[in-house]
PDB file of C-alpha atoms in Angstrom:
ATOM      1  CA  GLY W   1      67.654  93.097  58.185  1.00 62.00           C
ATOM      2  CA  ALA W   2      69.397  96.288  57.206  1.00 70.00           C
ATOM      3  CA  VAL W   3      71.776  96.213  54.262  1.00 87.00           C
ATOM      4  CA  VAL W   4      75.100  97.998  54.342  1.00 93.00           C
ATOM      5  CA  SER W   5      77.261  98.488  51.290  1.00 95.00           C
ATOM      6  CA  GLN W   6      80.830  99.694  50.939  1.00 97.00           C
ATOM      7  CA  HIS W   7      82.684 101.158  48.018  1.00 97.00           C
ATOM      8  CA  PRO W   8      85.190 100.328  46.764  1.00 97.00           C
ATOM      9  CA  SER W   9      85.533  96.675  47.696  1.00 97.00           C
ATOM     10  CA  TRP W  10      89.261  96.915  47.191  1.00 97.00           C
ATOM     11  CA  VAL W  11      91.733  99.647  46.380  1.00 97.00           C
ATOM     12  CA  ILE W  12      95.444  99.877  45.721  1.00 97.00           C
ATOM     13  CA  CYS W  13      97.139 103.229  46.101  1.00 96.00           C
ATOM     14  CA  LYS W  14     100.577 104.756  46.269  1.00 97.00           C
ATOM     15  CA  SER W  15     102.121 105.823  49.519  1.00 97.00           C
ATOM     16  CA  GLY W  16     101.296 109.441  50.354  1.00 97.00           C
ATOM     17  CA  THR W  17      97.959 109.544  48.571  1.00 97.00           C
ATOM     18  CA  SER W  18      94.520 109.724  50.169  1.00 97.00           C
ATOM     19  CA  VAL W  19      91.791 107.155  49.811  1.00 97.00           C
ATOM     20  CA  LYS W  20      88.090 107.589  50.479  1.00 98.00           C
ATOM     21  CA  ILE W  21      85.897 104.654  51.488  1.00 98.00           C
ATOM     22  CA  GLU W  22      82.121 104.969  51.400  1.00 97.00           C
ATOM     23  CA  CYS W  23      79.700 103.161  53.659  1.00 95.00           C
ATOM     24  CA  ARG W  24      76.016 103.269  52.784  1.00 94.00           C
ATOM     25  CA  SER W  25      73.068 102.128  54.832  1.00 89.00           C
ATOM     26  CA  LEU W  26      70.746 101.093  52.022  1.00 87.00           C
ATOM     27  CA  ASP W  27      67.433 100.600  53.768  1.00 82.00           C
ATOM     28  CA  PHE W  28      67.892 102.082  57.190  1.00 79.00           C
ATOM     29  CA  GLN W  29      68.569 105.599  58.350  1.00 83.00           C
ATOM     30  CA  ALA W  30      71.650 105.278  60.491  1.00 82.00           C
ATOM     31  CA  THR W  31      72.282 108.043  62.980  1.00 85.00           C
ATOM     32  CA  THR W  32      75.317 106.139  64.130  1.00 89.00           C
ATOM     33  CA  MET W  33      77.760 104.072  62.138  1.00 91.00           C
ATOM     34  CA  PHE W  34      80.968 102.353  63.172  1.00 94.00           C
ATOM     35  CA  TRP W  35      84.294 101.942  61.423  1.00 96.00           C
ATOM     36  CA  TYR W  36      86.515  98.950  62.115  1.00 96.00           C
ATOM     37  CA  ARG W  37      89.930  97.906  60.898  1.00 97.00           C
ATOM     38  CA  GLN W  38      91.190  94.344  60.616  1.00 97.00           C
ATOM     39  CA  PHE W  39      94.788  93.343  59.969  1.00 96.00           C
ATOM     40  CA  PRO W  40      95.571  89.886  58.562  1.00 92.00           C
ATOM     41  CA  LYS W  41      94.878  87.029  60.972  1.00 90.00           C
ATOM     42  CA  GLN W  42      93.666  89.484  63.620  1.00 93.00           C
ATOM     43  CA  SER W  43      90.287  90.448  65.000  1.00 93.00           C
ATOM     44  CA  LEU W  44      88.299  93.552  64.181  1.00 94.00           C
ATOM     45  CA  MET W  45      89.320  96.681  66.022  1.00 95.00           C
ATOM     46  CA  LEU W  46      86.906  99.578  66.393  1.00 94.00           C
ATOM     47  CA  MET W  47      88.408 102.780  65.018  1.00 96.00           C
ATOM     48  CA  ALA W  48      85.656 105.318  65.465  1.00 95.00           C
ATOM     49  CA  THR W  49      81.975 105.982  65.893  1.00 93.00           C
ATOM     50  CA  SER W  50      80.480 108.102  63.153  1.00 91.00           C
ATOM     51  CA  ASN W  51      77.645 110.385  64.199  1.00 88.00           C
ATOM     52  CA  GLU W  52      75.340 111.990  61.662  1.00 87.00           C
ATOM     53  CA  GLY W  53      75.642 115.740  61.722  1.00 85.00           C
ATOM     54  CA  SER W  54      78.400 115.882  64.311  1.00 88.00           C
ATOM     55  CA  LYS W  55      82.020 114.960  64.840  1.00 90.00           C
ATOM     56  CA  ALA W  56      83.101 111.361  64.968  1.00 93.00           C
ATOM     57  CA  THR W  57      84.317 109.811  68.188  1.00 94.00           C
ATOM     58  CA  TYR W  58      87.667 108.110  67.835  1.00 96.00           C
ATOM     59  CA  GLU W  59      89.025 105.226  69.851  1.00 95.00           C
ATOM     60  CA  GLN W  60      92.232 105.632  71.750  1.00 94.00           C
ATOM     61  CA  GLY W  61      95.264 105.446  69.515  1.00 94.00           C
ATOM     62  CA  VAL W  62      93.416 106.283  66.305  1.00 96.00           C
ATOM     63  CA  GLU W  63      94.579 109.532  64.714  1.00 95.00           C
ATOM     64  CA  LYS W  64      91.568 111.651  63.865  1.00 93.00           C
ATOM     65  CA  ASP W  65      93.560 113.833  61.475  1.00 95.00           C
ATOM     66  CA  LYS W  66      94.679 110.803  59.531  1.00 96.00           C
ATOM     67  CA  PHE W  67      91.384 108.978  59.403  1.00 97.00           C
ATOM     68  CA  LEU W  68      88.813 111.579  58.465  1.00 96.00           C
ATOM     69  CA  ILE W  69      85.206 110.584  58.957  1.00 95.00           C
ATOM     70  CA  ASN W  70      82.254 112.401  57.486  1.00 92.00           C
ATOM     71  CA  HIS W  71      78.656 111.421  58.199  1.00 90.00           C
ATOM     72  CA  ALA W  72      76.733 114.070  56.331  1.00 82.00           C
ATOM     73  CA  SER W  73      73.539 112.105  55.808  1.00 88.00           C
ATOM     74  CA  LEU W  74      71.619 109.327  57.482  1.00 87.00           C
ATOM     75  CA  THR W  75      72.627 106.864  54.790  1.00 89.00           C
ATOM     76  CA  LEU W  76      76.256 107.698  54.080  1.00 93.00           C
ATOM     77  CA  SER W  77      79.422 107.753  56.126  1.00 94.00           C
ATOM     78  CA  THR W  78      82.843 108.132  54.564  1.00 96.00           C
ATOM     79  CA  LEU W  79      86.295 107.289  55.864  1.00 97.00           C
ATOM     80  CA  THR W  80      89.237 109.019  54.232  1.00 97.00           C
ATOM     81  CA  VAL W  81      92.695 107.644  54.898  1.00 98.00           C
ATOM     82  CA  THR W  82      94.956 110.627  54.378  1.00 97.00           C
ATOM     83  CA  SER W  83      98.611 110.361  53.371  1.00 96.00           C
ATOM     84  CA  ALA W  84      98.365 106.607  53.336  1.00 97.00           C
ATOM     85  CA  HIS W  85     101.386 104.485  54.195  1.00 96.00           C
ATOM     86  CA  PRO W  86     101.989 100.759  53.769  1.00 97.00           C
ATOM     87  CA  GLU W  87     101.171 100.165  57.439  1.00 96.00           C
ATOM     88  CA  ASP W  88      97.654 101.459  56.738  1.00 97.00           C
ATOM     89  CA  SER W  89      97.077  98.470  54.486  1.00 97.00           C
ATOM     90  CA  SER W  90      94.180  96.655  56.080  1.00 97.00           C
ATOM     91  CA  PHE W  91      90.579  95.501  55.759  1.00 97.00           C
ATOM     92  CA  TYR W  92      88.227  98.355  56.646  1.00 98.00           C
ATOM     93  CA  ILE W  93      84.679  97.479  57.644  1.00 97.00           C
ATOM     94  CA  CYS W  94      81.742  99.665  58.560  1.00 96.00           C
ATOM     95  CA  SER W  95      78.528  98.846  60.344  1.00 93.00           C
ATOM     96  CA  ASN W  96      75.301 100.472  61.328  1.00 87.00           C
ATOM     97  CA  ASP W  97      73.259 100.031  64.452  1.00 78.00           C
ATOM     98  CA  SER W  98      69.717  98.771  64.124  1.00 68.00           C
ATOM     99  CA  PRO W  99      67.889  99.690  67.330  1.00 61.00           C
ATOM    100  CA  SER W 100      64.792  97.698  66.537  1.00 62.00           C
ATOM    101  CA  ASP W 101      66.703  94.444  66.268  1.00 58.00           C
ATOM    102  CA  ASN W 102      69.573  95.131  68.674  1.00 69.00           C
ATOM    103  CA  GLU W 103      72.056  93.871  66.136  1.00 80.00           C
ATOM    104  CA  GLN W 104      74.598  95.562  63.963  1.00 85.00           C
ATOM    105  CA  PHE W 105      74.764  95.084  60.216  1.00 89.00           C
ATOM    106  CA  PHE W 106      78.163  95.094  58.631  1.00 93.00           C
ATOM    107  CA  GLY W 107      79.319  96.084  55.206  1.00 95.00           C
ATOM    108  CA  PRO W 108      81.300  93.662  53.057  1.00 96.00           C
ATOM    109  CA  GLY W 109      84.553  95.468  53.802  1.00 97.00           C
ATOM    110  CA  THR W 110      87.147  97.359  51.774  1.00 98.00           C
ATOM    111  CA  ARG W 111      90.616  95.971  51.352  1.00 97.00           C
ATOM    112  CA  LEU W 112      93.190  98.736  51.163  1.00 98.00           C
ATOM    113  CA  THR W 113      96.694  98.055  49.914  1.00 97.00           C
ATOM    114  CA  VAL W 114      99.200 100.872  50.065  1.00 97.00           C
ATOM    115  CA  LEU W 115     102.299 100.392  47.969  1.00 96.00           C
TER     116      LEU W 115
ATOM    117  CA  ASP D   1      82.142  95.462  78.263  1.00 52.00           C
ATOM    118  CA  ALA D   2      82.832  92.114  79.896  1.00 57.00           C
ATOM    119  CA  LYS D   3      85.542  89.955  78.389  1.00 87.00           C
ATOM    120  CA  THR D   4      84.940  86.584  76.800  1.00 94.00           C
ATOM    121  CA  THR D   5      87.073  83.480  76.385  1.00 95.00           C
ATOM    122  CA  GLN D   6      86.714  81.148  73.427  1.00 97.00           C
ATOM    123  CA  PRO D   7      88.805  78.243  72.144  1.00 97.00           C
ATOM    124  CA  PRO D   8      90.952  79.398  69.226  1.00 96.00           C
ATOM    125  CA  SER D   9      89.819  76.668  66.865  1.00 97.00           C
ATOM    126  CA  MET D  10      87.446  73.743  66.438  1.00 97.00           C
ATOM    127  CA  ASP D  11      86.728  71.161  63.780  1.00 97.00           C
ATOM    128  CA  CYS D  12      83.353  69.690  62.910  1.00 97.00           C
ATOM    129  CA  ALA D  13      82.262  67.117  60.385  1.00 97.00           C
ATOM    130  CA  GLU D  14      79.688  68.248  57.870  1.00 97.00           C
ATOM    131  CA  GLY D  15      76.173  67.332  58.932  1.00 97.00           C
ATOM    132  CA  ARG D  16      77.073  67.111  62.587  1.00 97.00           C
ATOM    133  CA  ALA D  17      76.230  69.645  65.244  1.00 97.00           C
ATOM    134  CA  ALA D  18      78.867  72.259  66.005  1.00 98.00           C
ATOM    135  CA  ASN D  19      78.928  73.346  69.630  1.00 98.00           C
ATOM    136  CA  LEU D  20      80.971  76.489  70.221  1.00 98.00           C
ATOM    137  CA  PRO D  21      81.581  77.418  73.857  1.00 98.00           C
ATOM    138  CA  CYS D  22      82.144  80.847  75.353  1.00 97.00           C
ATOM    139  CA  ASN D  23      83.040  81.862  78.877  1.00 97.00           C
ATOM    140  CA  HIS D  24      81.919  85.261  80.136  1.00 95.00           C
ATOM    141  CA  SER D  25      82.262  84.988  83.894  1.00 94.00           C
ATOM    142  CA  THR D  26      82.236  88.753  84.502  1.00 92.00           C
ATOM    143  CA  ILE D  27      79.030  89.449  82.602  1.00 92.00           C
ATOM    144  CA  SER D  28      76.777  91.945  84.322  1.00 89.00           C
ATOM    145  CA  GLY D  29      73.020  91.761  84.723  1.00 88.00           C
ATOM    146  CA  ASN D  30      72.108  94.033  81.845  1.00 87.00           C
ATOM    147  CA  GLU D  31      74.531  92.585  79.336  1.00 89.00           C
ATOM    148  CA  TYR D  32      73.443  90.343  76.506  1.00 91.00           C
ATOM    149  CA  VAL D  33      75.427  87.588  74.832  1.00 93.00           C
ATOM    150  CA  TYR D  34      75.798  88.164  71.092  1.00 93.00           C
ATOM    151  CA  TRP D  35      77.229  85.846  68.482  1.00 96.00           C
ATOM    152  CA  TYR D  36      78.603  86.974  65.147  1.00 96.00           C
ATOM    153  CA  ARG D  37      80.587  85.117  62.557  1.00 97.00           C
ATOM    154  CA  GLN D  38      83.001  86.241  59.873  1.00 97.00           C
ATOM    155  CA  ILE D  39      83.564  84.232  56.766  1.00 96.00           C
ATOM    156  CA  HIS D  40      86.954  84.860  55.212  1.00 92.00           C
ATOM    157  CA  SER D  41      87.343  88.340  53.703  1.00 89.00           C
ATOM    158  CA  GLN D  42      83.758  89.351  54.431  1.00 94.00           C
ATOM    159  CA  GLY D  43      82.097  91.571  57.011  1.00 95.00           C
ATOM    160  CA  PRO D  44      80.784  89.942  60.192  1.00 95.00           C
ATOM    161  CA  GLN D  45      77.301  88.486  60.176  1.00 94.00           C
ATOM    162  CA  TYR D  46      74.908  88.528  63.124  1.00 92.00           C
ATOM    163  CA  ILE D  47      73.818  85.093  64.270  1.00 95.00           C
ATOM    164  CA  ILE D  48      71.864  85.308  67.502  1.00 94.00           C
ATOM    165  CA  HIS D  49      71.746  86.963  70.902  1.00 92.00           C
ATOM    166  CA  GLY D  50      70.190  86.343  74.288  1.00 93.00           C
ATOM    167  CA  LEU D  51      69.996  87.571  77.847  1.00 93.00           C
ATOM    168  CA  LYS D  52      69.289  84.568  80.041  1.00 92.00           C
ATOM    169  CA  ASN D  53      66.830  82.328  78.237  1.00 90.00           C
ATOM    170  CA  ASN D  54      67.871  79.929  75.544  1.00 95.00           C
ATOM    171  CA  GLU D  55      67.234  81.255  72.067  1.00 96.00           C
ATOM    172  CA  THR D  56      66.755  79.638  68.679  1.00 97.00           C
ATOM    173  CA  ASN D  57      66.460  81.032  65.192  1.00 95.00           C
ATOM    174  CA  GLU D  58      66.863  79.734  61.673  1.00 95.00           C
ATOM    175  CA  MET D  59      70.636  79.817  61.938  1.00 95.00           C
ATOM    176  CA  ALA D  60      71.482  78.525  65.380  1.00 97.00           C
ATOM    177  CA  SER D  61      70.580  77.929  69.013  1.00 98.00           C
ATOM    178  CA  LEU D  62      72.063  79.725  71.972  1.00 98.00           C
ATOM    179  CA  ILE D  63      72.260  77.991  75.317  1.00 98.00           C
ATOM    180  CA  ILE D  64      73.083  80.218  78.302  1.00 97.00           C
ATOM    181  CA  THR D  65      73.881  78.674  81.657  1.00 96.00           C
ATOM    182  CA  GLU D  66      71.715  79.567  84.595  1.00 95.00           C
ATOM    183  CA  ASP D  67      74.470  81.631  86.213  1.00 95.00           C
ATOM    184  CA  ARG D  68      75.063  83.306  82.829  1.00 96.00           C
ATOM    185  CA  LYS D  69      78.801  82.812  83.117  1.00 95.00           C
ATOM    186  CA  SER D  70      79.022  80.778  79.939  1.00 97.00           C
ATOM    187  CA  SER D  71      77.112  79.990  76.808  1.00 97.00           C
ATOM    188  CA  THR D  72      77.183  77.649  73.838  1.00 98.00           C
ATOM    189  CA  LEU D  73      76.314  78.389  70.253  1.00 98.00           C
ATOM    190  CA  ILE D  74      74.937  75.366  68.460  1.00 98.00           C
ATOM    191  CA  LEU D  75      74.840  74.975  64.706  1.00 98.00           C
ATOM    192  CA  PRO D  76      72.612  71.908  64.458  1.00 97.00           C
ATOM    193  CA  HIS D  77      73.761  70.619  61.074  1.00 96.00           C
ATOM    194  CA  ALA D  78      77.032  72.227  60.074  1.00 97.00           C
ATOM    195  CA  THR D  79      77.831  72.662  56.399  1.00 97.00           C
ATOM    196  CA  LEU D  80      81.021  73.661  54.644  1.00 97.00           C
ATOM    197  CA  ARG D  81      79.612  77.177  54.305  1.00 96.00           C
ATOM    198  CA  ASP D  82      79.617  77.474  58.096  1.00 97.00           C
ATOM    199  CA  THR D  83      83.408  77.520  58.106  1.00 98.00           C
ATOM    200  CA  ALA D  84      84.199  80.890  59.666  1.00 98.00           C
ATOM    201  CA  VAL D  85      85.481  82.681  62.743  1.00 97.00           C
ATOM    202  CA  TYR D  86      82.776  82.853  65.401  1.00 98.00           C
ATOM    203  CA  TYR D  87      82.812  85.704  67.882  1.00 97.00           C
ATOM    204  CA  CYS D  88      81.060  85.712  71.235  1.00 96.00           C
ATOM    205  CA  ILE D  89      80.498  89.235  72.539  1.00 93.00           C
ATOM    206  CA  VAL D  90      78.804  90.509  75.666  1.00 90.00           C
ATOM    207  CA  MET D  91      77.270  93.931  75.484  1.00 86.00           C
ATOM    208  CA  SER D  92      74.489  96.070  76.825  1.00 80.00           C
ATOM    209  CA  SER D  93      71.556  96.173  74.465  1.00 71.00           C
ATOM    210  CA  GLY D  94      70.394  99.380  72.883  1.00 65.00           C
ATOM    211  CA  THR D  95      71.371 101.863  70.276  1.00 56.00           C
ATOM    212  CA  ALA D  96      74.912 102.805  69.407  1.00 60.00           C
ATOM    213  CA  SER D  97      76.465  99.962  71.332  1.00 73.00           C
ATOM    214  CA  LYS D  98      80.081  99.395  70.404  1.00 79.00           C
ATOM    215  CA  LEU D  99      81.070  95.822  69.695  1.00 85.00           C
ATOM    216  CA  THR D 100      84.375  94.636  71.105  1.00 88.00           C
ATOM    217  CA  PHE D 101      85.614  91.654  69.135  1.00 91.00           C
ATOM    218  CA  GLY D 102      87.865  89.117  70.820  1.00 90.00           C
ATOM    219  CA  THR D 103      89.900  86.541  68.969  1.00 91.00           C
ATOM    220  CA  GLY D 104      86.948  84.239  68.335  1.00 96.00           C
ATOM    221  CA  THR D 105      86.852  80.556  67.426  1.00 97.00           C
ATOM    222  CA  ARG D 106      87.877  79.458  63.977  1.00 97.00           C
ATOM    223  CA  LEU D 107      85.444  76.682  63.045  1.00 98.00           C
ATOM    224  CA  GLN D 108      86.546  74.391  60.258  1.00 98.00           C
ATOM    225  CA  VAL D 109      83.801  72.185  58.835  1.00 98.00           C
ATOM    226  CA  THR D 110      85.153  69.189  56.993  1.00 96.00           C
ATOM    227  CA  LEU D 111      83.718  66.514  54.725  1.00 93.00           C
TER     228      LEU D 111
END
C-alpha cells in the first residue's frame, strides 16, 4: 500500500509562533490529501481537503486563515498553524486517497504542543 | 455519510477471537463498510472493507448482515498488538472520499 510520512513527528512551540507540518506521499502521486486533528481521548476530526494545484477545502468551523494548506506537488502537502495558541495543541494527521485500493493511507501523525 | 454505532469498549483474551460489532442501519445502497484501527499515538490503519459480501484478508474477516444494517469485524486470534481503537465507517467508494470517524470501540487484548 501507499506510504505516507509526516514531519516533524512532534513539535513544541511558543504561543504566537507558526508551525509547518509536512505530509509526503512517498510512493503514490496524491491529487488529494486530507488533514485531520485529534484531541486527547477524542476521535479524528477532518479539518480540510488538500487539492494539488488549487485551494484547499475546509470543513465547517475550521479557520482557513489560521490553518494554511499548500499542496504544490503531487507528493507534498503542508499544513501551517499560524499564530499558534495552547488550544491548538493536538495530534495532526494527514492521509492520501488511493483510488486503486479504495482505502486511505495515513501518516504517523504530528503532535503539536503550544506553550 | 451514514452514521454508525459501536460499543465504546471491549476486552478480549489473547489468542481468542475478537468480534467487534457495528450498527449502520441507515446505510445506503452504494455505501461500503470500512474498518480502520488506531493504535495509541499513531495514524489510523486500514483493515478491511466490504459492500455486501463477507470479506477476509490477512488481518481480519468482515461479516455483513444480509440487510446490511450491521456488520462484525473478526480478528481470529487476537494478540496484544491488536489493542487499539477500531472504527467502523460507512462511505461511498471512490476517489477523494472523506472519512468521518465516530467514537470507535477501544479493544483491550489481555493475557
